[in-house]
Coordinates of C-alpha atoms in Angstrom, one line a residue:
M18 CA -3.0 50.1 -131.6
N19 CA -1.4 47.1 -129.9
V20 CA 1.9 46.2 -128.4
I21 CA 3.7 42.8 -128.9
I22 CA 6.7 41.6 -126.7
S23 CA 8.1 38.4 -128.0
N24 CA 11.0 36.1 -127.6
K25 CA 11.1 32.3 -127.8
N26 CA 7.5 32.0 -129.2
S27 CA 7.7 34.8 -131.8
E28 CA 6.7 32.4 -134.5
I29 CA 3.2 32.2 -132.9
L30 CA 3.0 36.0 -132.5
N31 CA 4.1 36.6 -136.1
K32 CA 0.8 35.0 -137.2
L33 CA -1.3 37.6 -135.4
D34 CA -3.4 39.8 -137.8
I35 CA -3.5 42.9 -135.7
E36 CA -2.3 46.5 -136.0
V37 CA 0.9 46.9 -134.0
I38 CA 2.2 50.3 -132.8
K39 CA 5.3 49.0 -131.0
R40 CA 7.1 45.7 -130.9
M41 CA 9.9 44.4 -128.8
D42 CA 11.9 41.2 -129.5
G43 CA 14.2 39.6 -126.9
E44 CA 14.4 39.0 -123.2
Y45 CA 13.8 42.0 -120.8
E46 CA 13.9 42.8 -117.1
I47 CA 10.3 43.4 -115.9
D48 CA 11.3 46.9 -114.8
E49 CA 12.4 47.7 -118.3
I50 CA 9.0 46.6 -119.7
I51 CA 7.2 48.6 -117.1
E52 CA 9.3 51.7 -117.7
T53 CA 8.7 51.5 -121.4
F54 CA 5.0 51.1 -121.4
Q55 CA 3.6 52.4 -118.2
N56 CA 2.6 55.8 -119.7
F57 CA 2.1 54.3 -123.2
F58 CA -1.3 54.2 -124.6
F59 CA -2.3 50.9 -126.2
N60 CA -5.4 48.8 -126.8
K61 CA -3.9 45.4 -126.1
M62 CA -0.5 44.1 -125.0
I63 CA 0.5 40.6 -125.9
I64 CA 3.5 39.3 -124.0
D65 CA 5.4 36.1 -124.8
I66 CA 6.1 35.1 -121.1
T67 CA 9.6 34.0 -122.2
A68 CA 10.4 37.6 -123.0
I69 CA 10.3 38.4 -119.2
K70 CA 13.5 37.5 -117.3
N71 CA 12.9 35.2 -114.4
Y72 CA 9.3 34.8 -115.3
Q73 CA 9.3 31.6 -113.3
D74 CA 9.4 33.8 -110.2
I75 CA 5.7 34.7 -109.5
S76 CA 6.8 37.9 -107.7
V77 CA 8.2 39.1 -111.1
I78 CA 4.9 38.5 -112.8
Q79 CA 3.1 40.2 -109.8
K80 CA 5.0 43.4 -110.7
L81 CA 3.5 43.2 -114.1
S82 CA 0.0 42.9 -112.7
M83 CA 0.4 45.9 -110.4
S84 CA 1.7 48.1 -113.2
F85 CA -0.8 47.6 -116.0
D86 CA -4.5 47.1 -116.5
M87 CA -4.5 43.5 -116.9
N88 CA -7.7 43.5 -118.8
K89 CA -5.6 44.8 -121.7
V90 CA -2.8 42.3 -121.3
I91 CA -2.7 38.8 -122.8
L92 CA 0.1 36.5 -121.6
L93 CA 1.3 33.7 -124.0
L94 CA 2.6 31.0 -121.8
D95 CA 5.3 28.8 -123.2
P96 CA 3.7 25.7 -124.9
S97 CA 7.1 23.8 -125.1
S98 CA 7.7 23.9 -121.2
N99 CA 6.1 22.4 -118.2
Q100 CA 5.0 25.8 -117.1
A101 CA 1.2 25.5 -117.5
T102 CA 0.8 23.5 -114.2
P103 CA -2.1 23.9 -111.9
E104 CA 0.1 25.5 -109.3
Y105 CA 1.6 28.2 -111.6
I106 CA -1.8 29.0 -113.2
S107 CA -3.3 29.4 -109.8
K108 CA -0.6 31.8 -108.8
L109 CA -1.2 33.8 -112.0
I110 CA -4.9 34.1 -111.1
S111 CA -3.9 35.2 -107.5
T112 CA -1.9 38.1 -108.9
G113 CA -5.0 39.3 -110.9
I114 CA -4.0 37.8 -114.3
Y115 CA -6.9 36.1 -116.0
N116 CA -5.9 36.4 -119.8
F117 CA -3.4 33.7 -120.5
T118 CA -3.1 30.9 -123.1
T119 CA -0.6 28.7 -124.9
N120 CA -1.7 29.1 -128.5
L121 CA -2.6 31.5 -131.3
E122 CA -6.3 30.7 -131.2
G123 CA -6.4 31.5 -127.5
I124 CA -4.7 34.9 -128.1
V125 CA -7.3 35.8 -130.8
Y126 CA -10.2 34.7 -128.6
L127 CA -9.0 36.8 -125.6
F128 CA -8.2 39.8 -127.8
N129 CA -11.9 40.1 -128.4
N130 CA -13.2 38.4 -125.2
P131 CA -11.1 39.1 -122.2
N132 CA -11.6 36.9 -119.2
S133 CA -12.8 38.0 -115.8
Y134 CA -12.1 36.1 -112.6
K135 CA -15.3 34.0 -112.8
D136 CA -13.9 32.6 -116.1
V137 CA -10.8 31.2 -114.5
A138 CA -12.1 30.7 -111.0
Q139 CA -12.3 26.9 -111.4
Y140 CA -8.5 26.9 -112.0
H141 CA -7.8 28.9 -108.8
R142 CA -6.5 26.7 -105.9
I143 CA -7.4 28.9 -102.9
E144 CA -6.2 27.8 -99.5
S145 CA -7.0 30.9 -97.5
M146 CA -8.9 33.3 -99.7
I147 CA -10.5 36.1 -97.7
V148 CA -14.3 35.3 -98.1
E149 CA -17.3 34.8 -95.9
E150 CA -17.3 31.6 -93.9
Q151 CA -19.0 28.7 -95.6
E152 CA -19.0 30.5 -98.9
P153 CA -20.7 28.4 -101.6
E154 CA -18.4 27.2 -104.3
I155 CA -19.3 28.5 -107.7
K156 CA -18.9 26.9 -111.1
P157 CA -18.0 29.7 -113.5
E158 CA -18.6 29.8 -117.3
V159 CA -15.4 28.5 -118.9
K160 CA -14.4 30.2 -122.2
P161 CA -12.9 28.1 -125.0
V162 CA -9.4 29.6 -124.6
L163 CA -8.8 27.5 -121.5
V164 CA -9.7 24.1 -123.0
D165 CA -6.1 23.4 -123.9
M166 CA -5.4 23.4 -120.1
A167 CA -8.5 21.8 -118.8
N168 CA -7.0 18.4 -118.3
S169 CA -4.6 19.7 -115.7
F170 CA -7.5 21.0 -113.5
N171 CA -9.8 18.1 -113.0
D172 CA -9.9 18.6 -109.2
A173 CA -11.4 22.2 -109.4
P174 CA -14.5 22.7 -107.2
Q175 CA -17.7 23.0 -109.2
T176 CA -21.3 23.5 -108.1
N177 CA -24.5 25.0 -109.6
D178 CA -25.4 27.3 -106.7
E179 CA -24.9 30.6 -108.5
P180 CA -27.6 33.2 -107.3
E181 CA -29.7 35.1 -109.8
E182 CA -28.0 38.4 -110.7
N183 CA -31.3 40.3 -110.2
E184 CA -32.3 39.0 -106.9
E185 CA -33.3 41.7 -104.4
I186 CA -31.0 42.5 -101.5
P187 CA -32.9 43.3 -98.2
V188 CA -31.8 46.5 -96.5
S189 CA -31.8 46.3 -92.7
N190 CA -34.4 48.7 -91.3
G191 CA -34.1 50.6 -94.6
K192 CA -30.9 52.1 -93.5
K193 CA -28.0 50.1 -95.0
R194 CA -26.2 51.8 -97.9
I195 CA -24.3 49.8 -100.5
I196 CA -21.9 52.2 -102.1
G197 CA -20.2 51.2 -105.3
I198 CA -16.8 52.7 -106.2
K199 CA -15.8 52.7 -109.8
S200 CA -12.7 54.1 -111.7
I201 CA -13.9 55.7 -114.9
T202 CA -10.4 56.7 -116.0
P203 CA -7.9 53.8 -115.6
G204 CA -5.9 54.0 -112.4
A205 CA -8.3 56.5 -110.7
G206 CA -7.8 54.6 -107.5
A207 CA -11.1 52.8 -106.7
T208 CA -9.4 50.2 -104.6
T209 CA -7.4 52.6 -102.5
L210 CA -10.4 54.9 -101.9
T211 CA -12.5 51.9 -100.9
Y212 CA -9.9 50.9 -98.4
L213 CA -9.5 54.5 -97.0
M214 CA -13.2 55.0 -96.7
K215 CA -13.6 51.8 -94.8
K216 CA -10.8 52.7 -92.4
Q217 CA -12.5 56.0 -91.6
L218 CA -16.0 54.7 -91.4
E219 CA -15.3 51.8 -89.2
K220 CA -14.6 54.1 -86.3
K221 CA -18.2 55.1 -86.1
Y222 CA -20.2 52.7 -88.3
R223 CA -20.5 49.0 -88.9
V224 CA -18.8 48.7 -92.3
L225 CA -17.7 46.0 -94.8
A226 CA -15.5 46.5 -97.8
V227 CA -15.7 44.2 -100.7
E228 CA -13.8 44.0 -104.0
V229 CA -15.3 42.1 -107.0
E230 CA -13.4 40.0 -109.6
K231 CA -9.9 40.9 -108.3
R232 CA -7.5 40.2 -105.5
D233 CA -6.0 43.6 -104.9
F234 CA -7.1 43.8 -101.2
I235 CA -4.5 41.2 -100.3
Y236 CA -1.8 43.9 -100.4
Y237 CA -3.4 45.7 -97.4
N238 CA -2.9 42.8 -95.0
D239 CA -6.4 43.4 -93.6
K240 CA -8.4 40.2 -93.1
T241 CA -11.7 42.0 -92.8
L242 CA -11.5 43.0 -96.4
L243 CA -13.4 40.5 -98.8
S244 CA -12.4 39.5 -102.3
I245 CA -15.2 37.7 -104.1
S246 CA -16.5 36.8 -107.5
N247 CA -19.6 38.1 -109.2
G248 CA -21.4 34.8 -108.4
V249 CA -21.5 35.4 -104.7
I250 CA -22.0 39.1 -104.5
G251 CA -25.8 38.7 -103.7
D252 CA -25.2 36.2 -100.9
T253 CA -22.4 38.3 -99.4
L254 CA -24.7 41.3 -99.2
N255 CA -27.6 39.3 -97.9
T256 CA -25.4 37.8 -95.0
N257 CA -24.2 41.2 -93.8
N258 CA -27.5 42.8 -93.0
D259 CA -26.0 44.0 -89.6
K260 CA -23.8 46.5 -91.5
D261 CA -24.7 50.2 -91.8
V262 CA -22.7 50.5 -95.0
I263 CA -21.1 48.2 -97.5
L264 CA -18.4 49.5 -99.8
V265 CA -17.9 47.7 -103.1
D266 CA -14.9 48.1 -105.4
L267 CA -16.8 47.4 -108.5
N268 CA -13.9 46.7 -111.1
A269 CA -16.3 47.3 -113.9
S270 CA -18.8 44.6 -112.7
P271 CA -22.3 45.4 -114.1
S272 CA -23.9 42.7 -111.9
A273 CA -22.3 44.1 -108.7
E274 CA -23.3 47.7 -109.6
N275 CA -26.9 46.5 -109.8
F276 CA -26.8 45.8 -106.1
C277 CA -25.6 49.3 -105.1
T278 CA -27.8 52.0 -103.7
E279 CA -25.3 54.6 -105.1
V280 CA -22.2 54.6 -107.1
L281 CA -19.2 57.0 -106.9
N282 CA -17.6 57.5 -110.3
L283 CA -14.0 58.4 -110.1
V284 CA -12.5 60.5 -112.8
E285 CA -8.8 61.7 -112.9
P286 CA -9.2 65.1 -114.5
S287 CA -5.7 65.3 -116.1
I288 CA -5.8 66.2 -119.8
I289 CA -4.1 62.9 -120.9
K290 CA -6.3 60.7 -118.9
V291 CA -9.6 62.3 -120.0
N292 CA -8.6 62.5 -123.7
R293 CA -7.5 58.8 -123.6
L294 CA -10.8 57.9 -122.1
L295 CA -12.7 59.9 -124.8
S296 CA -10.7 58.2 -127.6
I297 CA -11.9 54.8 -126.3
K298 CA -15.4 55.9 -125.2
P299 CA -16.4 59.0 -127.2
K300 CA -19.9 59.0 -125.4
I301 CA -18.7 58.5 -121.9
L302 CA -19.3 62.1 -120.8
T303 CA -23.0 61.8 -121.9
E304 CA -23.3 58.5 -120.0
L305 CA -21.9 60.1 -116.8
Q306 CA -24.3 63.0 -116.7
N307 CA -26.5 63.1 -113.6
K308 CA -24.2 60.6 -111.9
K309 CA -22.1 61.2 -108.8
I310 CA -18.6 62.3 -110.0
I311 CA -15.5 62.5 -107.9
L312 CA -12.3 63.9 -109.3
C313 CA -9.7 61.5 -108.0
P314 CA -6.8 62.0 -107.7
S315 CA -7.2 65.6 -108.5
S316 CA -4.4 68.2 -108.8
I317 CA -6.8 71.0 -109.9
S318 CA -8.0 73.7 -107.6
D319 CA -11.6 74.0 -106.4
K320 CA -11.7 77.1 -108.5
D321 CA -10.7 75.1 -111.7
V322 CA -13.4 72.6 -111.0
K323 CA -16.0 75.0 -112.5
D324 CA -14.0 75.1 -115.7
F325 CA -13.9 71.3 -115.7
E326 CA -17.7 71.2 -115.2
Y327 CA -18.2 73.7 -118.0
E328 CA -16.0 71.8 -120.5
S329 CA -17.2 68.3 -119.6
R330 CA -20.9 69.3 -118.8
L331 CA -20.6 67.1 -115.7
K332 CA -21.6 68.1 -112.1
V333 CA -18.7 67.3 -109.8
F334 CA -19.8 65.9 -106.4
Y335 CA -16.3 66.2 -104.8
N336 CA -12.8 67.3 -105.7
L337 CA -10.5 64.8 -104.0
K338 CA -6.9 65.8 -103.7
P339 CA -4.2 63.1 -103.5
V340 CA -4.0 61.5 -100.0
D341 CA -1.5 59.6 -98.0
D342 CA -2.8 56.0 -97.5
H343 CA -0.5 55.5 -94.6
S344 CA -2.4 57.9 -92.2
K345 CA -5.7 59.5 -91.5
S346 CA -6.8 61.9 -94.2
D347 CA -9.0 64.9 -93.5
E348 CA -9.9 64.8 -97.2
I349 CA -11.5 61.3 -96.9
T350 CA -13.4 62.5 -93.8
K351 CA -14.8 65.5 -95.6
L352 CA -15.8 63.3 -98.5
L353 CA -17.7 60.9 -96.1
I354 CA -19.4 63.8 -94.4
K355 CA -20.6 65.1 -97.7
L356 CA -21.9 61.6 -98.4
G357 CA -24.0 61.9 -95.2
F358 CA -21.9 60.1 -92.7
N359 CA -22.3 62.9 -90.0
K360 CA -21.1 60.8 -87.1
L361 CA -17.6 61.5 -88.3
K362 CA -18.0 65.2 -87.7

């Protein structure tokens, strides 16, 4: 089922031929929208941007991005305003919003074909993005939904230097580990865990932390964290052969996962999160068998893990309790030691 929030451009949204479980019409504070839908299960949410009060302030839209899985949200920009400028679109992309359009056709397309960062990268005007020095510029594939804005972005950088997705990554002395971290249930905390593991590991190891296709790392104010697109993942790993371990926040990127020597699959074991996941992906538990499963964040006891394993038929690698990301966590240290980083003992 889907959610529609409309206001000035309701005439466009009225033409959508989709099942709607909840609709709101009018202008709303961003906090009201977040409170209404943060724990609400939906397939897609289509938002008329004029339904958000003070939407011109990018910090308001940033709240939206931080509160929802933006792969499920489609933002309808106001076609009658001057809003779809290169500057505003670039700011949207910086907040992690990639699914936006100004017309009905764009909504229909994005409903079935959500964008990733590489699909909008050419519209991103990056003055100080955290990437490797002398990073090659990438020309992404552009989906048809963006054609209506293309004339405003003629100065976007474009090259054809994209590496092959299946190229081999050399491992220095056979010791480098590339650990992918992947949220299986939404909001399981892959980005936070990547950051916390990096902070602990860097005390004893040469470590690099990378996120793919998103820009969530900017909120940690740590310039050693890299935010990159799929197109440069191979080059980034190749140019960091001096590292003992590279942590990759995968963000559901299959091409990035192919480079990993191992993947940590994060599952929040609450009833609602697991059942929601099963309703979307009925075969997910079968797909996860024989993979490294971490319960995260987990409120169940170590004793109850056995029950979880029996019911899910999964083998749990580690039961990670909620941690404070402001300070050192013994839980993170224990996890890393179990992963074989014995210098932390």
